[in-house]
Each structure stands twice: as structure tokens, then as C-alpha cells.
Amino acid sequence: MPRSQLSASYTSSTMADSDGEYIDNPLSDDEEGHNIGRTAQRSANLGPSTATAQPKARWEDIQRSWDTVVEGADGSISNAVTDLLEAGKRKRLLRDTTPLQRGIIRHLLLVLDMSQAMSEKDMRPTRYLVMLRYAQDFVTEFFEQNPISQLGIIGMRDGLALRVSDLSGNPTDHIAALESFLGKEPEGAPSLQNALEMARGALFNTPSHGTREVLIVLGALLSSDPGDIHRTIDTLVADKIRVAVVGLAAQVAICKELCAKTNAGDDSVYGVALNEGHFRDLLLETTTPPITRSTTESAPSLLMMGFPSRTVEAHASLCACHSKLTRGGYLCSRCSSKVCSLPSECPACGLTLILSTHLARSYHHLFPLKNWVEVPWSKADGSTACFSCMAPFPPVPEAAARGGERRGVKVGATSESSRYECTVCHRHFCVDCDVFCHEVVHNCPGCQSMVVR
């Protein structure tokens, strides 16, 4: 028997033995996709039980970022890109502006994970280098927002706690200490208990009028502790030390318990970074002073401070803080000892020495600048340029002047007219001035220029 007849007989016998619902379809996969009518008719003949639609997969409902971009009339996406940039700038400004009592004199210890887990490359170039770079940004921003506070840094590596820098109010010393670890590689496992015990010892002698805080950056999913960490947590609660954690890998149960117990049940201070930008945002969120919760913490107390003036001597003399020969410095208003920089504590008499500008910069946390509102096209006729920087605003389109709306991307809290209005003075500002006034100046130029009668 020829080979073709053998294959034909085998095919017919196989089809006879198969399921009765089999329908021969001679079309290929490409041709079957275009044969819509025949497929629908065949599904109807099979009955409702076999023609039931399959549920969608999870990946089919994902909203891709490029699907939300709409081209303008000229075929470009410049308007969409501008809206996305404005949304990113405005996102970090929309915070609660309710005036609350906060501790403006802070004592914070930054605990950094320097274990082997920080050598992972999910953040480029490595978690370790990204952490050190963002830690330097955190130090600069912390003293910019809290000029009369003190900061110290602790590292975790090889199961031990390493003192990177002591509590002080000089950001230059902390940044130099962090830069010295750039050439070192992360090693071993972290130890939360050892780091918390060292932080508790460093904060034990801090004055009661200031806050006691610990901020931990943890990249590992384990902790090599020599004892019971739950006893350490109870000791932190008794000493009124608040702990916040920024995770880089996943949420850890002991970290959530640590944050909840030391923050009166509030575990919102524990965050896990999704990417590098989110990691930086979580770090910089802690630069805002914490809210005073208990009545014992909010009890009024007087603190003696000195406001020295800068002096330049004809001959160099030893400073009381570093024992170095300097010609310039600040003389303590109580004992006339010379210190190099402010804010600081007099090494001789212990008086807190600051400048009036330091106190003013800390005061804005108690009365934050209110969020500005978006200006629609219907109210945009009264301004053609930013009141602060005089940057020109986009002109009102004819469709908006007739009562229509602008077509384009609607993103979060962005203004369709690129104008933002102060609710007090009703002046219009651009998004860059909005960010600058809320993050740096903490005052409204329009309100400050009003004549008080």
C-alpha cells in the first residue's frame, strides 16, 4: 500500500476515535483569525456551555503610561509632557497644612544598613551607593529644615553597630563621614538590636525639651540579634524614642511592630521603597518634625539660648570646640568662649548658641504655608504673567473664552491654565514659584507685598 494511503487511513481512524465535538478546520492559524463569521456560527452551534467567554487575565487590565498621552493639534506631545512634569512637582506639595504642635528641636540618629544585602543591583549602581548618596541629601535637607536640631549616623555591618558620626549640628562633619564609606564594600548581616541599643545610649542624655528619634534604612530581610529584640522595643517605648523605618526589599514584621509600638500605634512611618525616586521621597519625608501627641510632651517649658555675633580677631586664638587656631568665630554670650560655627552648644557653659535666622527657619513648621489652588480657564483672564518671577502664562484659548475646555491630558492636581492662586491674596503664580515658595521660602510673595493698614 502506498505511503499516502497509509497516512490517510491513519488520519481517518484517529478522527473516528477522538472526541465527538471535534470539528475539522483546514484553515491555518493566520487564516482562522480572519474567518470571524464562520467561527461565530460554529460557537453558536456548540451551545452556550462551550461558547462561554474566558475571563480576562490580569495583564490585560494594566493601564500603560503611553496610553494616557494625547497628541496635540500640531501632532506633538509637548503639552502632555508639561502636564506630567507639573504633576510631579505638585505631588509633593499637596500635604496637610493644619497647624499642629511639633517638636522643632530634634535629636535624630540615622541608622544605615551596610550589610551584604545592600550589594544588590536592583537600584543602580547598587543599593549601598544609592543609600549613601541619598543619605548625604538627607543630611543637607534635614539641617535646612531643622537648623537647631542635632543628627548622628550609625551603621550596621557584620552583625555589629558601627558609629559613623556623633550627634552634632554640623552637616559638614556628617557628609565627610559618609564619603569615607564610599570606598568600602557592604559585608555581613545587619543587627537591629545592636543598632537600637547604641542609638538608645546616644539619646539617653539628650534634654527633655527635644524629640528623640531613630530613622532606619534597612535593605535586608533578617536581623542577626544577640538577644530578645522585643525587650529592646519595650525599652525604647519607656525612653520615649520614636523609630521610623525605610525598607528597600519587602515589609518585615518586626519592623512594623517596632514602628507601631514606638509611635503610639501609628505604623505609617514604615515605608517600603518601590524605586529610587520613592526611596528618596520616603527619606525626605522625615525632615518634617513629628507631631506632639501626649500632653506631657506638649507641656510648655522655657529654654535658655544665646544669640552671639560674629567676631574677627587681629590674632588667631584657639576655639573651644576643636582647639584649633582661628581668627574668626562666635563668642558665647554667657562665658565669651569662642566657637567656630552655629548652631552649637558652648563647650564651656553648655548654653545653646544659635542665630535668629535659625529660629525663624524652624518656626515655619508650626504655621505652614497653605496649599495654592488650581486656576481654571474661566478665571485666568486676570493674569498674563507670574506675580513672583514674571514668567509669561499661556494665553487663554478661544474655545475656553467661549466657555469650552482645553483638550489634553488631565493629570492629578495640575492646573489647565498653568496658574496657581493663593487663597489669601488671590495672586497667580507658576508651578516653579509654587514649589519654591512652599519648600524654600515658606512665605507667599503676594501676601508679603500687601500693605498692612
C-alpha angles and dihedrals in degrees: 000000000000119000093243092057090049092053092046093051091047091052094050093048092048092051090050092054095046129088116303092232093063112121119196111236113184092185121105124238093263093049093045092061090061096045094084099147096052092047093051091048091050091050090052091052092052092060134239095290096063097035096059113134116248117241117257121261119241093247091059092067096051112123108222120211094232091057091066095053113101123196119235127234091273092052095252129118096216092116091052092049091049091052092050091051092049090049090054092051094046095045095074092046098058098089134133110284097187110136107246134169110261136176105251094179103070135180108197132174118202112211114199126196109232096168129122091270089071091067091076115119101217084110114048127276091358137316089249096057093042090051093051092048093049091044089060090050089049092053092051094047093043094058091041090058097032108033096165095049132095131231136194133182130219128184131208119213138137090012092298137102114243123200107226099173135351127241108285142136097235112101092193092067092051094048091049090051091051092049090055089065095054092091094048126089124228113255141183128352130311124248115209094184095054091047093048092048091051091047091049091052092049092050096042096091097040115121119266095237091070132067124254113218140166124197116194126195106198125183099167128081095219141050125213101214127175095212146004109319092194089069089052090052091052089051091052090052091051091050091049094239117156119214127200124184132202111195125201101189114030141321114289120204097222091052091053091049091047093054094044096051096045094045101050094264096314110128095172089102088072112085135167116216116236096192141344095282092050090048091056092047092052091051096048092047089072092061088082110088115252123253118260106239111172126061092234091059092047095052109125116250134173121235123195114225135174127222106202125185125229118261134192116205127207091229129034118256136181118273119225095228103052103008091235129140110255135157097205130054146107125286117222110246091222108039101010093236114156122239128183103225143007144271096043143120119259108251091211106046102010095238116154108243120201141146125248090245090059091056092047092052091053092048096068092073090067094053107025122193111263120249115262119234130233118259117224123215091257090066098035097088094087096066134049100172139026112275092222109039098015092232109161118252122223111268120256108263120235092243090056091046089056091051100270129125133242116259116226143079118337107208124179113276100354120130117237090215095044087239128122122193130211108229092217106046096018093224120150122236137178123247093256092056089045090058093042095050094048098042105032114014097030089201135092114242091209094053092045092052094053115109112240113216 
